[in-house]
PDB file of C-alpha atoms in Angstrom:
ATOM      1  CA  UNK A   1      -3.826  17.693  -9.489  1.00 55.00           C
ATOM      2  CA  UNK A   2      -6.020  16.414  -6.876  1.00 75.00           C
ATOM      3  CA  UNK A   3      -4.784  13.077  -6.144  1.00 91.00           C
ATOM      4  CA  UNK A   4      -6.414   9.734  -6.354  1.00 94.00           C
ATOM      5  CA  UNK A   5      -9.958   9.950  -4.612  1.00 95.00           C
ATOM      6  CA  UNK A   6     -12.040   7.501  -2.808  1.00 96.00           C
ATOM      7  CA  UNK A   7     -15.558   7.339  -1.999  1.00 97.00           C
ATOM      8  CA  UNK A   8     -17.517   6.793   0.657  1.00 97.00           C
ATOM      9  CA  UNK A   9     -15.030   7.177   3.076  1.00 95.00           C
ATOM     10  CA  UNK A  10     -16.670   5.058   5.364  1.00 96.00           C
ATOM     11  CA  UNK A  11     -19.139   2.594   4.891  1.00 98.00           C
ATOM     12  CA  UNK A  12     -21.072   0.595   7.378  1.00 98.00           C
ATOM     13  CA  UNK A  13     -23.296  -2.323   6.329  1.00 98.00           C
ATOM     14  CA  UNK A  14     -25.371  -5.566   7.404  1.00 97.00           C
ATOM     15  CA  UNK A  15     -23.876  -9.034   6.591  1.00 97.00           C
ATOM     16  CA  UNK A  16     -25.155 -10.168   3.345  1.00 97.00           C
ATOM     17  CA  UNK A  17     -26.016  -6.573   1.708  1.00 98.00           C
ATOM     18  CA  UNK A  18     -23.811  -5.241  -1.959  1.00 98.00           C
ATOM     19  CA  UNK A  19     -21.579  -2.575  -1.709  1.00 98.00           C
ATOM     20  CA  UNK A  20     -19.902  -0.501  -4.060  1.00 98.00           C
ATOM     21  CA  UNK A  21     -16.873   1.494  -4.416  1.00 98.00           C
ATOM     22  CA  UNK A  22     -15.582   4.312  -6.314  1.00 98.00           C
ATOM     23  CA  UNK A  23     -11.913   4.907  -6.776  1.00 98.00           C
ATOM     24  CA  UNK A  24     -11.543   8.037  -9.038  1.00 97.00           C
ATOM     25  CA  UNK A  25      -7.348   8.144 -10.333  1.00 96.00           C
ATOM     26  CA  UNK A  26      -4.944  10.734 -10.952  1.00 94.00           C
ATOM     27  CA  UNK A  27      -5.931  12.099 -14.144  1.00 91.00           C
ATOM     28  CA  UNK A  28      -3.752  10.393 -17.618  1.00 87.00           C
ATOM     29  CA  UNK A  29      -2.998   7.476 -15.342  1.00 91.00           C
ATOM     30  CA  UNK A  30      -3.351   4.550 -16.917  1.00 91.00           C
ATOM     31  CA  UNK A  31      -3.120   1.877 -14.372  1.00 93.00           C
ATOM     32  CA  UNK A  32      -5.214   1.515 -11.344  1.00 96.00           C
ATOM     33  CA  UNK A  33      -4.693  -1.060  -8.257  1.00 96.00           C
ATOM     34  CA  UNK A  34      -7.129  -1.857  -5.563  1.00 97.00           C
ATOM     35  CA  UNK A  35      -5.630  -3.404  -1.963  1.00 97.00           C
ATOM     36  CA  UNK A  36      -7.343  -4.575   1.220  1.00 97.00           C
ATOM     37  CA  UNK A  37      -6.196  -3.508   4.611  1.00 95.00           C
ATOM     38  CA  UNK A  38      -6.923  -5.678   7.583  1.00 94.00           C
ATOM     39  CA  UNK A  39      -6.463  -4.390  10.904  1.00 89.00           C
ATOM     40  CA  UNK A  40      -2.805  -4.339  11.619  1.00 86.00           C
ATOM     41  CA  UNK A  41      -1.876  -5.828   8.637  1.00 91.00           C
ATOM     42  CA  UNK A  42       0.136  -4.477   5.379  1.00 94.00           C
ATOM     43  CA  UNK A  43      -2.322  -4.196   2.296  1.00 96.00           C
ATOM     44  CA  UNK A  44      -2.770  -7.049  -0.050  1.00 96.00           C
ATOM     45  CA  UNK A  45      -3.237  -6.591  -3.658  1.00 95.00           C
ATOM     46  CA  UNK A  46      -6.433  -7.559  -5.270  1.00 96.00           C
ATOM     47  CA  UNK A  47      -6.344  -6.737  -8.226  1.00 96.00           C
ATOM     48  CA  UNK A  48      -5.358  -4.056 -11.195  1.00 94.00           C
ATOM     49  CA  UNK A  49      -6.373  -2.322 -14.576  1.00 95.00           C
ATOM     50  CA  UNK A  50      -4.760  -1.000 -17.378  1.00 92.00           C
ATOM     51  CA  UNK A  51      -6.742   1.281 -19.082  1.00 93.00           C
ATOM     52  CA  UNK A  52      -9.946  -0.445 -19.298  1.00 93.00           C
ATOM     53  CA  UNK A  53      -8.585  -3.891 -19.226  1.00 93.00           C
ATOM     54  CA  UNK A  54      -8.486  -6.190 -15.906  1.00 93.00           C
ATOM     55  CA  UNK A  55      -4.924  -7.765 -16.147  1.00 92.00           C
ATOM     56  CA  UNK A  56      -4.371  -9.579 -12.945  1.00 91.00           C
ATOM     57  CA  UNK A  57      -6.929 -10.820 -10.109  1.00 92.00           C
ATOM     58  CA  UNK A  58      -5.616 -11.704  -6.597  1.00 91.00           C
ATOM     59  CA  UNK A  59      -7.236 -15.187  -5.478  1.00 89.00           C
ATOM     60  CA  UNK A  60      -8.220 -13.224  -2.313  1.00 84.00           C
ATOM     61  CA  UNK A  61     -10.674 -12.002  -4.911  1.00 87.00           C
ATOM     62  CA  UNK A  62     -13.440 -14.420  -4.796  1.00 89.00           C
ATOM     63  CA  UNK A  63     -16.911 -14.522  -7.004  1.00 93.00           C
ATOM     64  CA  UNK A  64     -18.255 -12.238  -4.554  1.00 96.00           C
ATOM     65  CA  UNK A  65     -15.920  -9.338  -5.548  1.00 96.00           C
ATOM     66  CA  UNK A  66     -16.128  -7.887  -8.848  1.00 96.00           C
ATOM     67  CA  UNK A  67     -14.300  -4.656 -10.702  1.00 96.00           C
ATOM     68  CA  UNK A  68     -14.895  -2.836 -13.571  1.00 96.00           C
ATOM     69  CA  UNK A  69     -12.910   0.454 -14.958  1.00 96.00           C
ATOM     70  CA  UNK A  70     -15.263   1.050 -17.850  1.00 91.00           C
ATOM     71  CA  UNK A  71     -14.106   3.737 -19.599  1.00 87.00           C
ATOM     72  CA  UNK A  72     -10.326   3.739 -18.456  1.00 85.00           C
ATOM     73  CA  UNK A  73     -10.828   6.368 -16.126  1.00 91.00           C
ATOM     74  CA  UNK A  74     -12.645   5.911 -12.782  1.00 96.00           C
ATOM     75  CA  UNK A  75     -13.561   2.555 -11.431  1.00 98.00           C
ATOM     76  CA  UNK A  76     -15.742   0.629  -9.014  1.00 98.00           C
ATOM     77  CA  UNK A  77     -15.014  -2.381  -6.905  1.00 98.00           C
ATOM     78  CA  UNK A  78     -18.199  -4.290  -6.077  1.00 97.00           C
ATOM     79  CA  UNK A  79     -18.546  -6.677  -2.768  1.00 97.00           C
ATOM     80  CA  UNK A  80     -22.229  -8.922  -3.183  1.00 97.00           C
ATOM     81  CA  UNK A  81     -23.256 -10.836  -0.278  1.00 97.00           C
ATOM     82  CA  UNK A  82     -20.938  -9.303   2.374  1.00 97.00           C
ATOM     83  CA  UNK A  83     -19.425 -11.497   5.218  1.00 96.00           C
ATOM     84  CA  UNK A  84     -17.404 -10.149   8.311  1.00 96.00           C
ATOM     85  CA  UNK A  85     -14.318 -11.344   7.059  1.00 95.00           C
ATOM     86  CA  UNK A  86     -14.821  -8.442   4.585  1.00 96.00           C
ATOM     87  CA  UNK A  87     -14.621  -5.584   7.035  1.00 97.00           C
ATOM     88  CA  UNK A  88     -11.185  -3.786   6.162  1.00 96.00           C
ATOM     89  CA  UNK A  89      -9.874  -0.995   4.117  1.00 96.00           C
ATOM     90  CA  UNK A  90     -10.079  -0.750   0.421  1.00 97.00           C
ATOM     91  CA  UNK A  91      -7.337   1.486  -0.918  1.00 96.00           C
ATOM     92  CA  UNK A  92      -6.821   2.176  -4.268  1.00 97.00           C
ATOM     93  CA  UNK A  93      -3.972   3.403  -6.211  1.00 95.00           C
ATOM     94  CA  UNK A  94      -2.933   4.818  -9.783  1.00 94.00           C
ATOM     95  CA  UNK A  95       0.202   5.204 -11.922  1.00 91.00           C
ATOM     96  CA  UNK A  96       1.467   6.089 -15.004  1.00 88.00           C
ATOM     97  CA  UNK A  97       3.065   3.178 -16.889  1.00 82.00           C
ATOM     98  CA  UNK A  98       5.447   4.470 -19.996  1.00 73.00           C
ATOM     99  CA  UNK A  99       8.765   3.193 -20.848  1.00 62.00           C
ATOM    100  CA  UNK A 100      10.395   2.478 -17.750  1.00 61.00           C
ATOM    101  CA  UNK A 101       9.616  -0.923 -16.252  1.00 57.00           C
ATOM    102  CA  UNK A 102       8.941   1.167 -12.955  1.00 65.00           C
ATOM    103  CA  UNK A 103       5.958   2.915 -11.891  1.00 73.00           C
ATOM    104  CA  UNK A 104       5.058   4.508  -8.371  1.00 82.00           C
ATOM    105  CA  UNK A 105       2.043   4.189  -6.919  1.00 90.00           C
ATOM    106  CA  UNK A 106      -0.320   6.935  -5.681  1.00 91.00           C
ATOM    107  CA  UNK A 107      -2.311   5.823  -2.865  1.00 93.00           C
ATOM    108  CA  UNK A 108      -6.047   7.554  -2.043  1.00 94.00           C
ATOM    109  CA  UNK A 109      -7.297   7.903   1.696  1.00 93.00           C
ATOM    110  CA  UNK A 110      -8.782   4.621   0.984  1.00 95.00           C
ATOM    111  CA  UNK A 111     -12.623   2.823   2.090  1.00 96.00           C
ATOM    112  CA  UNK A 112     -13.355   1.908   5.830  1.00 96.00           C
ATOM    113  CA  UNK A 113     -16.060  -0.788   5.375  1.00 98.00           C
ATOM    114  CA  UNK A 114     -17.514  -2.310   8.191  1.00 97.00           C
ATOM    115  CA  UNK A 115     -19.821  -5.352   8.004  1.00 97.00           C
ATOM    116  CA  UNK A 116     -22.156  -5.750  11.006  1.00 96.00           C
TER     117      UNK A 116
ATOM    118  CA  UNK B   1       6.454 -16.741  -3.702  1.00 78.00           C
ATOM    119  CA  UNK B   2       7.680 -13.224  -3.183  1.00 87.00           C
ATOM    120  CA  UNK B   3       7.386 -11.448   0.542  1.00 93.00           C
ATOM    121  CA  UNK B   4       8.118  -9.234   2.067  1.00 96.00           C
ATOM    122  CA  UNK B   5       8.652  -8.997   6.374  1.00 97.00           C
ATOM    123  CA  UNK B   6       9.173  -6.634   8.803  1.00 97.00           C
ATOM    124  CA  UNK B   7       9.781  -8.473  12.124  1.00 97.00           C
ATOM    125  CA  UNK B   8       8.977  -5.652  14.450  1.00 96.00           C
ATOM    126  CA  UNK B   9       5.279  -5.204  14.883  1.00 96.00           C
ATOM    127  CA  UNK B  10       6.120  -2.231  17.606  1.00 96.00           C
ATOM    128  CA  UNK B  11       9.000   0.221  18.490  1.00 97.00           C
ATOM    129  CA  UNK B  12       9.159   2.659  21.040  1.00 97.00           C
ATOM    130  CA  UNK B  13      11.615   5.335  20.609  1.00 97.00           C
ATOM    131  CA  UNK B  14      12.051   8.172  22.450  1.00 97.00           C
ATOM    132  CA  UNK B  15      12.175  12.015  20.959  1.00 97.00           C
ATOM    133  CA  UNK B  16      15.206  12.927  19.587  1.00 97.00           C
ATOM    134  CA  UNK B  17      16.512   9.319  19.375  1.00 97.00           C
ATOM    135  CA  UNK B  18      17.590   7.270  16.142  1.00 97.00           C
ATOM    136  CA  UNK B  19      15.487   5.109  14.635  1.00 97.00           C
ATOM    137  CA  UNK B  20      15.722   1.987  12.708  1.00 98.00           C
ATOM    138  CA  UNK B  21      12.989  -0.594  11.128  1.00 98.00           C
ATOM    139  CA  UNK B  22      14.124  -3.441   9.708  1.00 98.00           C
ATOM    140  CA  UNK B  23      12.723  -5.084   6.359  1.00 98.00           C
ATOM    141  CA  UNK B  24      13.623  -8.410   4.478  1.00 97.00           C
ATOM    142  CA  UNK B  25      12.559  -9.653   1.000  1.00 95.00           C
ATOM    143  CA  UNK B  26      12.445 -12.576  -0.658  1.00 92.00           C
ATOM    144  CA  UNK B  27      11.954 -12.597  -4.464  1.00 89.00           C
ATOM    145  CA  UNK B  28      13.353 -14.230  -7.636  1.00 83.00           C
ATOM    146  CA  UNK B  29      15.308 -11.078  -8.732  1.00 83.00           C
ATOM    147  CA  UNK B  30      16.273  -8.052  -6.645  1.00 81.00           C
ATOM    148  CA  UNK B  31      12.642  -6.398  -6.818  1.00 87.00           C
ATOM    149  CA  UNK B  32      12.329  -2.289  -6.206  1.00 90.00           C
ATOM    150  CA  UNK B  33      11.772  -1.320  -2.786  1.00 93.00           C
ATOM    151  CA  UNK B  34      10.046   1.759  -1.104  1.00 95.00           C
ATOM    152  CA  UNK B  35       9.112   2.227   2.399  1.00 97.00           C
ATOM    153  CA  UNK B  36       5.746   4.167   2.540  1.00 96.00           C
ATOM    154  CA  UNK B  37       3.987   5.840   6.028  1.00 96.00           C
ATOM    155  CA  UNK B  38       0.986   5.488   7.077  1.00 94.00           C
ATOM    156  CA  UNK B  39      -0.895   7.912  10.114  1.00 89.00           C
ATOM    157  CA  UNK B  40      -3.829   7.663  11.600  1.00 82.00           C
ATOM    158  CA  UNK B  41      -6.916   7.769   8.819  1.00 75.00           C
ATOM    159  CA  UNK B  42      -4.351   8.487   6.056  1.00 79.00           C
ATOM    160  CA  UNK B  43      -3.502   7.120   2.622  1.00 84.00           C
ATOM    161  CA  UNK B  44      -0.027   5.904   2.284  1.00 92.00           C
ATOM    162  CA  UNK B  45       2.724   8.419   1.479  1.00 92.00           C
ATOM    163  CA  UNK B  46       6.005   7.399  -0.113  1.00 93.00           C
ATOM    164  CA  UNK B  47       8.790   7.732   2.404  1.00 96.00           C
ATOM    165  CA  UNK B  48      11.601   6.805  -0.415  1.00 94.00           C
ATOM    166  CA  UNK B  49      12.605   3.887  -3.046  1.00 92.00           C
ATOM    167  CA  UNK B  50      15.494   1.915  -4.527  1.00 92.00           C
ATOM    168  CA  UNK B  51      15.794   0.821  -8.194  1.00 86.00           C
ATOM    169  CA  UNK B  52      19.491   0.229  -8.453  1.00 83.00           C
ATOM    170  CA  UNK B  53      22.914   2.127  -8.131  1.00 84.00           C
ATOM    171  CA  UNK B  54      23.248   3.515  -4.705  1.00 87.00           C
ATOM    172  CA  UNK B  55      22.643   1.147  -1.971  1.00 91.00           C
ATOM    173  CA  UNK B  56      22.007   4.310   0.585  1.00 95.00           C
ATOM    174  CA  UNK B  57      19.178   6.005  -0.471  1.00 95.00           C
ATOM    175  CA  UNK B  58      17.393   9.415   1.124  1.00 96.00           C
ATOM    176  CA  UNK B  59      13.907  10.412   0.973  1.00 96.00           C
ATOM    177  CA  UNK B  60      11.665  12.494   2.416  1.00 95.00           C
ATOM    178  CA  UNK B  61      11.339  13.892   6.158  1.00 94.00           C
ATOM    179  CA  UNK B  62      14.577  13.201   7.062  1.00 96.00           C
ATOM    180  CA  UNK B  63      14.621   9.340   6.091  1.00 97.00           C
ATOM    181  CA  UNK B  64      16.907   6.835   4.876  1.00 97.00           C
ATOM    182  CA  UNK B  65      17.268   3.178   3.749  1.00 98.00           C
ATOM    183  CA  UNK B  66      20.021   1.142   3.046  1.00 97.00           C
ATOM    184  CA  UNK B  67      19.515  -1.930   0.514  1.00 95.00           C
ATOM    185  CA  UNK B  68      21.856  -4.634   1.199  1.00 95.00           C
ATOM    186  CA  UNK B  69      22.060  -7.275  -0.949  1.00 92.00           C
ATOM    187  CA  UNK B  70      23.725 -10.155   0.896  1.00 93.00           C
ATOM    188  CA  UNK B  71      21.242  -9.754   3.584  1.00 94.00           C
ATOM    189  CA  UNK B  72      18.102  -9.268   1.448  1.00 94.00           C
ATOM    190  CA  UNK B  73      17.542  -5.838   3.968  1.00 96.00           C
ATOM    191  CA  UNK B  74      15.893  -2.517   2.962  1.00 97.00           C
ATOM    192  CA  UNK B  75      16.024  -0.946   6.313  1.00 98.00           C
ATOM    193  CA  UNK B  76      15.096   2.042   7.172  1.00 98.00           C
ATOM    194  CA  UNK B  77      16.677   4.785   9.234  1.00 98.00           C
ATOM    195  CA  UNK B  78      16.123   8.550  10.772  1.00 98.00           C
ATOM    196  CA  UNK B  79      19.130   9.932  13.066  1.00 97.00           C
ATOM    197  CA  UNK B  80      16.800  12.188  15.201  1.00 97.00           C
ATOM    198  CA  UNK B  81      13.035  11.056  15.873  1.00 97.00           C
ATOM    199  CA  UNK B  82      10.199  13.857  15.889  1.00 96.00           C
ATOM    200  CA  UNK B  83       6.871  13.142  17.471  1.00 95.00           C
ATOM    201  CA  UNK B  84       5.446  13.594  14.434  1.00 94.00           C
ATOM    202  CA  UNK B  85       7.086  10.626  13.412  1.00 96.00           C
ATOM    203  CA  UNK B  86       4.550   8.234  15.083  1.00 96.00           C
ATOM    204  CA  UNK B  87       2.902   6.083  12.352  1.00 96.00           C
ATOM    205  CA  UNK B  88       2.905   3.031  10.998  1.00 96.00           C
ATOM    206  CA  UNK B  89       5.364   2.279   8.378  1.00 98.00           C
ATOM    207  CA  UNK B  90       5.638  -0.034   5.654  1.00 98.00           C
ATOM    208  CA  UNK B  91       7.951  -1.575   3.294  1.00 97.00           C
ATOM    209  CA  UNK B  92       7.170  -2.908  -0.010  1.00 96.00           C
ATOM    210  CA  UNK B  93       8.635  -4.687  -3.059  1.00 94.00           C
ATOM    211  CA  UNK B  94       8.196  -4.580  -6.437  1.00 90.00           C
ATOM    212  CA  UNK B  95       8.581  -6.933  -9.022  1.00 84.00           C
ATOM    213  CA  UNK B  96       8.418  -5.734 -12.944  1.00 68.00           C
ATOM    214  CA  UNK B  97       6.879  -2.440 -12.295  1.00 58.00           C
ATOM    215  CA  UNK B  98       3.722  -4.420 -11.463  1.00 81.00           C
ATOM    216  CA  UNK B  99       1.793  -5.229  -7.842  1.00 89.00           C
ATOM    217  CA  UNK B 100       3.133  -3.887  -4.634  1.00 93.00           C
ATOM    218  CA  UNK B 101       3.881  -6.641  -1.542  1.00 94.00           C
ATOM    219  CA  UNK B 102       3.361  -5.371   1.489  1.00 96.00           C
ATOM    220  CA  UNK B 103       5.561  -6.352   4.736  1.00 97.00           C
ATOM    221  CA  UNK B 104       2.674  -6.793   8.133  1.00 96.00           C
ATOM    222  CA  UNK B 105       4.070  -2.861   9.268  1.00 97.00           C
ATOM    223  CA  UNK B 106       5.595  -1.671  11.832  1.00 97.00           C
ATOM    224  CA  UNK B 107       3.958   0.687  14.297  1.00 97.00           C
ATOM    225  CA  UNK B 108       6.243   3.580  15.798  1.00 97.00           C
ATOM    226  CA  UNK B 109       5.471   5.399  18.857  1.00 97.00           C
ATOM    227  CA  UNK B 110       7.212   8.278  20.225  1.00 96.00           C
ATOM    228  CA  UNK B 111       7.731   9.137  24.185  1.00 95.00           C
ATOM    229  CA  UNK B 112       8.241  12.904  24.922  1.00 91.00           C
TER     230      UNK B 112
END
């Protein structure tokens, strides 16, 4: 088991360019989350997938962020037009949901983006 | 709306000295709570949870939280600080095995 992986790591980028994410889960997990970090702040959810289905979008999400788990496996978080009020950390997360209303989360080292 | 708060942004604590860091929730129905640690360039790492039964829970490296109803408090405690305990630590609710909130953190540094 090699725990939930991110990639890049870091990612540095001039305002108004796309980025892209990868967040690739714990394998036979069936939910995924994706948080932002802000610089001493707690995360805040954006939004999650189970399986391949998108079942709940933050409203910090705006048009300019999009997510997509296509195949139930990994997914990709999307940022078009990037503003510096998007430079934080993108962490992502995946659990096991079964019979039991509770489910713990497995963070990954998360995405450093930076937006010059 | 549920929340979550920790209202220390900073302690200080000296090696070998208890610690405490305090967390309050609001929220509809007692959600679960965990208290996860984050160092420098790191994911977050589950410190310890509550669900229900036992109001003093352990967890890992030497932590412990109490949940307290009447005061809506998760707070978490070690007896004996280790340098290696400088991080930043959150606590977190959750409501219906769903989203995680996230108190602002509190960062926890160690003097020799």
């Amino acid at each position: 088991d090699t725990g939930v992986s991110q990639d890049p790591r870091h990612k540095i980028t001039k305002r108004g360019q796309n980025v892209t994410f990868r967040c690739d889960p714990i394998s036979e997990h069936n939910r995924l989350y994706w948080y932002r970090q802000t610089l001493g702040q707690g995360p805040e959810f954006l939004t999650y997938f189970q399986n391949e289905a998108q079942l709940e979008k933050s409203r910090l999400l705006s048009d300019r962020f999009s997510a997509e788990r296509p195949k139930g496996s990994f997914s990709t978080l999307e940022i078009q037009r990037t503003e510096q009020g998007d430079s934080a950390m993108y962490l992502c997360a995946s659990s096991l949901v079964g019979g039991s209303a509770y489910n713990e989360q497995f963070f990954g080292p998360g995405t450093r983006l930076t937006v010059l | 709306a549920q929340s979550v708060t920790q209202p220390d942004i900073h302690i200080t604590v000296s090696e070998g000295a208890s610690l405490e860091l305090r967390c309050n929730y609001s929220y509809g129905a007692t959600p679960y709570l965990f208290w996860y640690v984050q160092s420098p360039g790191q994911g977050l790492q589950l410190l310890l949870k509550y669900f229900s039964g036992d109001t003093l829970v352990q967890g890992i490296k030497g932590f412990e939280a109490e949940f307290k109803r009447s005061q809506s408090s998760f707070n978490l405690r070690k007896p004996s600080v280790h340098w290696s305990d400088a991080a930043e630590y959150f606590c977190a609710g959750q409501a219906a095995g769903n989203k995680l909130t996230f108190g602002g953190g509190t960062r926890v540094l160690v003097k020799p």
